[in-house]
Amino acid sequence: MKRLALVLALVAFAAMSLVAADKTVLKFLYYADSSQAGYADDMATWAKFKAANTDIDLQMEILFDRPYAQKLTAYAAAGTVPDVVYMWPTTNEASSLLQSKKMMKDLKTVLPADFLANFTSASLDPSAQTSKQLSELPQSFTFTTVMYANVGLLKSLGLSVPKTYAELKALVPKLRVKNVQTVLLPNADKWPAQSCLFSTISGRLLGDAFIDNVLAGKAKFTDKAFVDALAFYGQLYTDGIINISNVQMGYGDGPGLFAANKAAFIIDGDWRVGAYLTDKSNGKALIDPAKQASDFELLNFVAIPGEKNVNTASAIAGTGLGINKDLSGAKLDAAKRLLMYYYGKEVQTVKLETGAFIPTRTDVTSSKLEPLSQKQIKYYSTVPKTTYVLDGALDPTVFGPLNDGLQGIPLGAQTPAEVAALMQKAQDALPKK
Amino acid sequence: MARAVRNRAETNWAYWSFITPAFVLYLFVFGFPIILSFVLSVSNYGGGKMFGGDPWSLVGLGEYFKLANDSNFWLALKNNIYIVLISVLGQIPLAFVLAYIIFRKIVRWGEGWQAILYVPAIISVIVLGIMWKMIFASNGLLADIINAMDTQTFLTSLNGLLANGLNVTDDFVTKLLAISDPRALTGFTNPLADIKDLILSNGYTTQNLEVFRSDMVNLLAPKWTPDFLSKQDIAMIPILFVTLWVWTGMYIIMFHANMQKIDTAIIEAARIDGASELQVLSHVIVPNLSGVLANAAILCIAGSLNTFALIWAMTAGGPMNITQVLAIYMFQNAFIGVPNFPLANAISVFIVLFSFILIGLTLLVERRYGGRE
Amino acid sequence: MNSWKTAVAWVGKGMAYAVMGLFSLMTIYPVIWLIYNSFKTNAEFMVDKISLPKEWILSNYVGAWTLGTFDMLIGNSVIFTLVSAVGIIFISVLAGFGFAKMPNKATAPIYGSFVMGILLSITSLMVPLFIQVSQLDRMISDGFHALGMFTGHDVHVFYNTSFGVILIYVGSGLPMAVYLCTEYIKSIPTSLVEAARIDGATYFSIFWRIILPMSTPIATTIVVLNVPGLWNEFALINIMVSDETLKTLPLGILRFNGQRSVDYGKQFAALVIGMAPMLVFYFLFRKQITAGVSGGAVKG
C-alpha cells in the first residue's frame, strides 16, 4: 500500500513539474553543430527571440548529426513530431518521413505572400521537395560540387589553373613530386563522392532527363551511357587525380589537409566555406582572410570529355524550418512568429556573416563578409544551369548501392557495370507509381 | 498448525512483493517492447500516430522472408558470430592465462598491469571509436608508421641505383620503375617515356640529388592504404582486435582476484610433487574457478552483442557494409534515410531470438562442465 | 632437459610481457594522444597529428565548456548514474532474496526470464520502447484532461522526465543484477533466515538487517559493472529526453562530434571532459573497484 502511494506521489510530482505558467508552449527541434564557428552567434539569436516573446514558452531541443536522426525518427515513429522542426527537402536525410508522409504544413498557406516574396523563386519551388509542397522553406540553395582551388600553391610551383580534364590530369605528376595531392575527396562517409562529385558527372554526361526517364521506366541505369559515367568516375582514381587513400578518409579531415597545402584542390559542397572562416571564439581561421583573398578560389569542376551539359553543377534546395500540420490557434501563431523571426533579415544576416550559408532571402547583404564568402557568391554566377543531386532525386534504396559503389569502384571491389546492375535491381523493386 | 499456514501465506506475500518491482520494470523495459517489436515486424506500420493516424494492419511474415533473402543480413549475422567467438574464445582464455601469470608472479608489476588494462572498460565508446578510427584511417597513425618504413626501403634501393651518380638512361628509368609502387604508375600512358621526360625536364643534376631523391620518394615510393579494410572478413580484424582489447582487462581482474582465494598450499604441494605450471593451471586452477568462468562467459556474450556503439563509431558498418553487424543493420533500417519499421523490427526480433539461442548454449555448457555446486 | 624447460619458461614470460605491454601501450598512448591534441589549435592538429603542441592553448576547453553547458550536464550525469545504480541494487537484492530464499513455483519461469534477459540489448528495442512510452504518456494525459486537470498541457510521466530516465536505466540493468544477486544470496546460509523467522522477524526486516548488509560484495560488483555504462550512455537518454536541462554529459560530447564537424580542438576537449571524471574516479577507488569486479565469484 505504501509503495502504491509512493508511486502515485511520484506520478503526481512528475506531472506537476511540467505544468508551466499560462504560456503558449512551442516545441522546437533544431539542428546545430557546437563546434561550428557561428554556434555562439546562433544561440544568441535564439536567446533574443525568447526575450522578445515572453508569451511563448519555447522548448528548444538542439541536436546534431546522429542524435538528431535518431530522435526525429523516434518522434515520427510515435507520431509525436515537435511543433517546429529543422528539416531537409528530400528523403535523403533523417527528416524523410516528415516529407514522405506529409507531416508538415504547406508554408505557402501559412506565411504571408508578401513575406515569401523576399525569397528566390527556386527556394519556393514545391517540386524541389518530396512532399511536393513547401514543407520547409529552404534557407539556402546548396551547390554540392565546388572545386576549391589553392591557386597560390599552384602559382608557387609554376603551374596554372586547369580548365579541362586533360589539363587537370597533367598536373598530377608535377604536384606529386612535391608531395601534393591533386584533388581531395574524403569519402569514408560514402555520401560525399555521390553528392559532391558524381551527381555533377552524371548531370554533365547524361542530364536530368536521363534520371527522369529511369524513374519513369523508360531508361535503365544499366544503359551504356550511365555505366560509362561510373567508369569515368573510376578513371579519376586510376589517373591519380584523386588518391586512393581518399576512399577511407573521414569527411572531417579534408579542410585541414587542404588548408595546409597538402592538396591543390578539394571537392566539397558550398556549405564547407564556413569551415575556413574566422572562429569568433578564438579569432583563428583555418585560412586567414588575407590568404583567402590572395590564394584561394571557388571554381566550377573542370570540363570533362564528352559532356553534353556544359558547366552544369549539382544543386539542391537547402534545409529549413517546417511547421507540424496539426498546429492551430495560438500555437500556430507562435510557430509563425518564430519562422518569420528566423527567416527575417536580422537572423539571416547573422547566418550570412558567420558563413553558415548564403541565404535565399534576397534582401540580405553584408559588407562584413570574409573573402571566401564573397567568392562563394561569385561562384554561383559561373554555373549556368544546375542539375540533380542524386540522393535528392533517387530513392534511398537506389542511391544506397550507388554510394557503396563509389567506394567499391576505386577499390577494385566492384565494376561500374555491377554497380549499375545493383541500382537498376533496386529501382525495379520499388512499387510502381 | 495455524502458525504454519500463516507463515506460508506470509512467505507467499513477501515473495510477490519482493519480486514484483523487478518484474514489472523488466516487463516495462524489455517485455512489452519485444512484443510491440514483433507486432510491428508483421505489420505495414510506416510511422505516424499509432492510433488515429494512417491506418495500418497486420500483414504477415513477409519481412522475415525478405531478411532470409538478403545477403547483407547473412553477412551481418556472420560478423556477429565472429564477435561472439572472439569474445568467448579470445577474451576469456587470454585473460585467464594472463591472470594466472600475474597470480604466479611469473611477471613483475602485476598490480600495475591490471590497473592499466582495465582502463578501456571505463572509457566511453565514443572516445574509443574516435581514437581507433584515427589510428586505422588512411591518413592515420598506422599509415604514417608504415609509410615511413616503406620510404626507407625505397630510399635504400634508390641509393643503390644512384651509386654512380645520376645518369638518366632508359635502363636507369626501367630499374627505377621496377622498385616503384605499381599504383603510382597507373596515371601514365607510357610510364617509361613519361617518367624519363619528367626527370629530364625538371633538370636534376648530381649536385641536387637530395631534391631528386625526395621528389622520387613522393612520386614513386609505395604509399600504404588500409585497403585490407575493404575486403570481406579481413575488414573485421581491427574490430575484433579492439573488442579483444577493450574487455580483456576486466576479466583479468575477475580471474586474478578469484585465484587469490585458492589455498596456495595446494598449489605449492602440487609444484613440489613435480607438476608443471600448465598442469597446476589445468588441474587446480580451472576446476576451482569453473563458476567464475561460466559467469564470465555470460557477461562476455552479453557484451559481444552490445558492441554496436563501438563498431558504429569505428566504421559505421562500412566500407560497403562489410563490417555490418545485426544491430547496425537494424539501426540503418530504422534511423537512416526512409525508415522501414517493419523490417527494422524483424531484425530486432531476430536479435532477441539469436540471444536466446546463445544463452541456451551457455547454460547447457555450464550444466555439463561447470556443475560443481 | 632442464635448460629446455627454462627456455620454454623464458619464451612464455616474453610473450606475456609482449601481450601486456602491447595492450597497455594501446591503452595509454591513445589517451595521452587525445589529451595533448586537445591543447592544439584545429589548424595545427590538421597538419600534425603526432607531435606535441607547439603552443599549448586552453581556448578549446573554454569554448567547449561554455558552448556545451557541461556544468549542467555533469550534474545530471552524476544524479542519473547514482540514483540508477542504487535503484538497481535495491530492487535486485530484493528480488534475489525472493528467488533464492522463498520457495515458490513461479520462480522457475520468472527467474528464467530474467536470465534470458541478460543478453537482450536495449539499443535494438529503442523504437518500440519510445512508442510505448509516448503512447502511455498520451493516455495518462488524456485521462487527466478528461478529469479536467492540467488542461491545455501535455502531461508527461515517462517521457522527458528524470523519473522516466531512471526507470529505464534501472530496468535495463536488472537482468544481470537479479541474476548475480540471486546466485549470491543462495550462498548465504538459509539457517540465518530461518533463525530470524523463528525469532518472529518479518521478511522485510530480515532483508533490511541481514540480506542487504551481507550483499555488500555483490552490490559493489553491480556498481562496478553498471556505473561506466550508465555514465557513458547516450542512445537511450537522447531518445527519452528532449529538455536540455535533463541531458547528460555524453549528449554534450556528441554536440561537438558529427561527420560534418570540422573543429577537432573543441571536439577533443569535449571528449577529455567526458572521460576525465571516470578516470579520476577509477584511480581514486581502484582497490575497491578491483575487489568489486572479483565479487562475480559467486560459486568460486
PDB file of C-alpha atoms in Angstrom, chain A residues 1 3 66 69-71 73-80 91-94 96-97 100-101 103 169 172-174 176-179 188-190 237-240 243-250 253 257 326 395-396 404-405 407-409 411 413-414, chain B residues 13 17-18 21 45-50 54 133-134 137-139 183-189 198 202 204 211 214-216 218-220 223-230 308-309 312-313 317-321 331-332 334-339 341:
ATOM      1  CA  MET A   1       0.000   0.000   0.000  1.00  0.00           C
ATOM      2  CA  ARG A   3       4.517   1.527  -2.284  1.00  0.00           C
ATOM      3  CA  ARG A  66      23.252  11.113 -35.486  1.00  0.00           C
ATOM      4  CA  ALA A  69      18.435  11.485 -36.808  1.00  0.00           C
ATOM      5  CA  GLN A  70      17.619   9.033 -34.028  1.00  0.00           C
ATOM      6  CA  LYS A  71      15.418  11.423 -32.182  1.00  0.00           C
ATOM      7  CA  THR A  73      12.847   9.055 -36.327  1.00  0.00           C
ATOM      8  CA  ALA A  74      11.561   8.140 -32.883  1.00  0.00           C
ATOM      9  CA  TYR A  75       9.253  11.177 -32.958  1.00  0.00           C
ATOM     10  CA  ALA A  76       7.997  10.322 -36.412  1.00  0.00           C
ATOM     11  CA  ALA A  77       7.513   6.668 -35.495  1.00  0.00           C
ATOM     12  CA  ALA A  78       5.398   7.526 -32.480  1.00  0.00           C
ATOM     13  CA  GLY A  79       3.542  10.381 -34.143  1.00  0.00           C
ATOM     14  CA  THR A  80       4.852  12.974 -31.681  1.00  0.00           C
ATOM     15  CA  THR A  91      14.179  11.845 -48.388  1.00  0.00           C
ATOM     16  CA  ASN A  92      17.946  11.526 -48.159  1.00  0.00           C
ATOM     17  CA  GLU A  93      18.149  12.625 -44.549  1.00  0.00           C
ATOM     18  CA  ALA A  94      16.601  11.795 -41.219  1.00  0.00           C
ATOM     19  CA  SER A  96      12.487  11.866 -44.663  1.00  0.00           C
ATOM     20  CA  LEU A  97       9.248  10.701 -43.010  1.00  0.00           C
ATOM     21  CA  SER A 100       7.170  11.369 -47.496  1.00  0.00           C
ATOM     22  CA  LYS A 101       4.195  11.215 -45.092  1.00  0.00           C
ATOM     23  CA  MET A 103       3.510  15.540 -41.749  1.00  0.00           C
ATOM     24  CA  LYS A 169      45.483  15.200 -65.286  1.00  0.00           C
ATOM     25  CA  VAL A 172      49.245  15.068 -61.232  1.00  0.00           C
ATOM     26  CA  PRO A 173      52.941  14.092 -61.535  1.00  0.00           C
ATOM     27  CA  LYS A 174      54.090  17.706 -61.167  1.00  0.00           C
ATOM     28  CA  ARG A 176      53.051  14.601 -56.680  1.00  0.00           C
ATOM     29  CA  VAL A 177      56.797  15.098 -56.807  1.00  0.00           C
ATOM     30  CA  LYS A 178      56.217  17.911 -54.293  1.00  0.00           C
ATOM     31  CA  ASN A 179      54.050  15.598 -52.153  1.00  0.00           C
ATOM     32  CA  ALA A 188      34.808   7.337 -45.869  1.00  0.00           C
ATOM     33  CA  ASP A 189      31.289   8.516 -45.133  1.00  0.00           C
ATOM     34  CA  LYS A 190      30.091   7.416 -48.594  1.00  0.00           C
ATOM     35  CA  TYR A 237      41.428   7.402 -59.336  1.00  0.00           C
ATOM     36  CA  THR A 238      43.431   5.391 -61.870  1.00  0.00           C
ATOM     37  CA  ASP A 239      44.679   8.663 -63.363  1.00  0.00           C
ATOM     38  CA  GLY A 240      45.902   9.586 -59.912  1.00  0.00           C
ATOM     39  CA  ASN A 243      44.466   9.481 -54.447  1.00  0.00           C
ATOM     40  CA  ILE A 244      43.052   6.095 -53.449  1.00  0.00           C
ATOM     41  CA  SER A 245      43.544   6.939 -49.769  1.00  0.00           C
ATOM     42  CA  ASN A 246      40.603   9.343 -50.062  1.00  0.00           C
ATOM     43  CA  VAL A 247      38.196   6.413 -50.170  1.00  0.00           C
ATOM     44  CA  GLN A 248      38.703   5.763 -46.464  1.00  0.00           C
ATOM     45  CA  MET A 249      39.457   9.298 -45.330  1.00  0.00           C
ATOM     46  CA  GLY A 250      36.965  10.830 -42.915  1.00  0.00           C
ATOM     47  CA  ASP A 253      39.886  15.533 -42.474  1.00  0.00           C
ATOM     48  CA  LEU A 257      44.740  18.986 -45.279  1.00  0.00           C
ATOM     49  CA  ASP A 326      -1.584  19.556 -36.560  1.00  0.00           C
ATOM     50  CA  ASP A 395      15.057   6.526 -53.634  1.00  0.00           C
ATOM     51  CA  PRO A 396      17.385   5.664 -50.709  1.00  0.00           C
ATOM     52  CA  ASP A 404      28.609   1.898 -51.838  1.00  0.00           C
ATOM     53  CA  GLY A 405      29.769   1.527 -55.430  1.00  0.00           C
ATOM     54  CA  GLN A 407      33.766   3.308 -52.736  1.00  0.00           C
ATOM     55  CA  GLY A 408      33.850  -0.098 -54.397  1.00  0.00           C
ATOM     56  CA  ILE A 409      34.880   1.059 -57.878  1.00  0.00           C
ATOM     57  CA  LEU A 411      38.990  -0.038 -54.523  1.00  0.00           C
ATOM     58  CA  ALA A 413      35.915  -4.416 -55.371  1.00  0.00           C
ATOM     59  CA  GLN A 414      33.146  -3.680 -57.883  1.00  0.00           C
TER      60      GLN A 414
ATOM     61  CA  TRP B  13       3.010 -12.376   0.225  1.00  0.00           C
ATOM     62  CA  SER B  17       6.045  -8.066  -3.010  1.00  0.00           C
ATOM     63  CA  PHE B  18       9.811  -8.591  -3.258  1.00  0.00           C
ATOM     64  CA  PRO B  21       9.135  -4.280  -8.569  1.00  0.00           C
ATOM     65  CA  TYR B  45       3.147   0.366 -39.974  1.00  0.00           C
ATOM     66  CA  GLY B  46       5.069   3.225 -41.516  1.00  0.00           C
ATOM     67  CA  GLY B  47       5.262   5.786 -38.731  1.00  0.00           C
ATOM     68  CA  GLY B  48       2.900   8.487 -37.584  1.00  0.00           C
ATOM     69  CA  LYS B  49       0.257   8.164 -34.916  1.00  0.00           C
ATOM     70  CA  MET B  50      -0.249   4.605 -33.825  1.00  0.00           C
ATOM     71  CA  ASP B  54      -2.741   6.459 -41.049  1.00  0.00           C
ATOM     72  CA  LYS B 133      39.231   5.399 -36.328  1.00  0.00           C
ATOM     73  CA  MET B 134      42.129   7.828 -36.350  1.00  0.00           C
ATOM     74  CA  ALA B 137      42.465   5.848 -41.077  1.00  0.00           C
ATOM     75  CA  SER B 138      44.158   6.049 -44.456  1.00  0.00           C
ATOM     76  CA  ASN B 139      45.996   9.142 -43.247  1.00  0.00           C
ATOM     77  CA  ARG B 183      49.791   2.028 -58.178  1.00  0.00           C
ATOM     78  CA  ALA B 184      51.832   5.193 -58.609  1.00  0.00           C
ATOM     79  CA  LEU B 185      52.140   4.437 -62.326  1.00  0.00           C
ATOM     80  CA  THR B 186      48.509   3.887 -63.321  1.00  0.00           C
ATOM     81  CA  GLY B 187      48.112   7.511 -64.379  1.00  0.00           C
ATOM     82  CA  PHE B 188      50.823   7.346 -67.052  1.00  0.00           C
ATOM     83  CA  THR B 189      50.038   6.080 -70.533  1.00  0.00           C
ATOM     84  CA  LEU B 198      59.632  14.320 -66.215  1.00  0.00           C
ATOM     85  CA  ASN B 202      62.971  19.018 -64.040  1.00  0.00           C
ATOM     86  CA  TYR B 204      68.066  17.350 -61.736  1.00  0.00           C
ATOM     87  CA  VAL B 211      65.891  17.126 -54.325  1.00  0.00           C
ATOM     88  CA  SER B 214      62.768  13.414 -52.172  1.00  0.00           C
ATOM     89  CA  ASP B 215      60.835  14.051 -55.400  1.00  0.00           C
ATOM     90  CA  MET B 216      61.111  10.393 -56.411  1.00  0.00           C
ATOM     91  CA  ASN B 218      56.941  11.469 -53.294  1.00  0.00           C
ATOM     92  CA  LEU B 219      56.211  10.301 -56.799  1.00  0.00           C
ATOM     93  CA  LEU B 220      57.060   6.619 -56.777  1.00  0.00           C
ATOM     94  CA  LYS B 223      52.086   4.534 -50.191  1.00  0.00           C
ATOM     95  CA  TRP B 224      50.262   2.381 -47.742  1.00  0.00           C
ATOM     96  CA  THR B 225      46.493   2.448 -47.759  1.00  0.00           C
ATOM     97  CA  PRO B 226      44.479   0.327 -45.392  1.00  0.00           C
ATOM     98  CA  ASP B 227      42.807  -1.400 -48.322  1.00  0.00           C
ATOM     99  CA  PHE B 228      42.597  -4.601 -46.342  1.00  0.00           C
ATOM    100  CA  LEU B 229      39.803  -2.748 -44.570  1.00  0.00           C
ATOM    101  CA  SER B 230      37.725  -3.041 -47.703  1.00  0.00           C
ATOM    102  CA  PHE B 308      27.047  -1.851 -31.578  1.00  0.00           C
ATOM    103  CA  ALA B 309      28.222   1.556 -30.390  1.00  0.00           C
ATOM    104  CA  TRP B 312      29.324   2.298 -35.211  1.00  0.00           C
ATOM    105  CA  ALA B 313      31.925   4.773 -34.018  1.00  0.00           C
ATOM    106  CA  GLY B 317      29.401  -0.839 -40.806  1.00  0.00           C
ATOM    107  CA  GLY B 318      31.368   0.369 -43.840  1.00  0.00           C
ATOM    108  CA  PRO B 319      33.010   0.362 -46.270  1.00  0.00           C
ATOM    109  CA  MET B 320      30.326  -1.155 -48.480  1.00  0.00           C
ATOM    110  CA  ASN B 321      28.571  -2.610 -45.419  1.00  0.00           C
ATOM    111  CA  PHE B 331      19.796   0.725 -36.955  1.00  0.00           C
ATOM    112  CA  GLN B 332      20.277   1.603 -40.616  1.00  0.00           C
ATOM    113  CA  ALA B 334      15.243   2.300 -38.512  1.00  0.00           C
ATOM    114  CA  PHE B 335      17.170   5.562 -38.427  1.00  0.00           C
ATOM    115  CA  ILE B 336      18.906   6.249 -41.737  1.00  0.00           C
ATOM    116  CA  GLY B 337      17.070   7.595 -44.756  1.00  0.00           C
ATOM    117  CA  VAL B 338      13.456   6.473 -45.111  1.00  0.00           C
ATOM    118  CA  PRO B 339      12.855   4.171 -42.139  1.00  0.00           C
ATOM    119  CA  PHE B 341       9.968  -0.020 -39.292  1.00  0.00           C
TER     120      PHE B 341
END
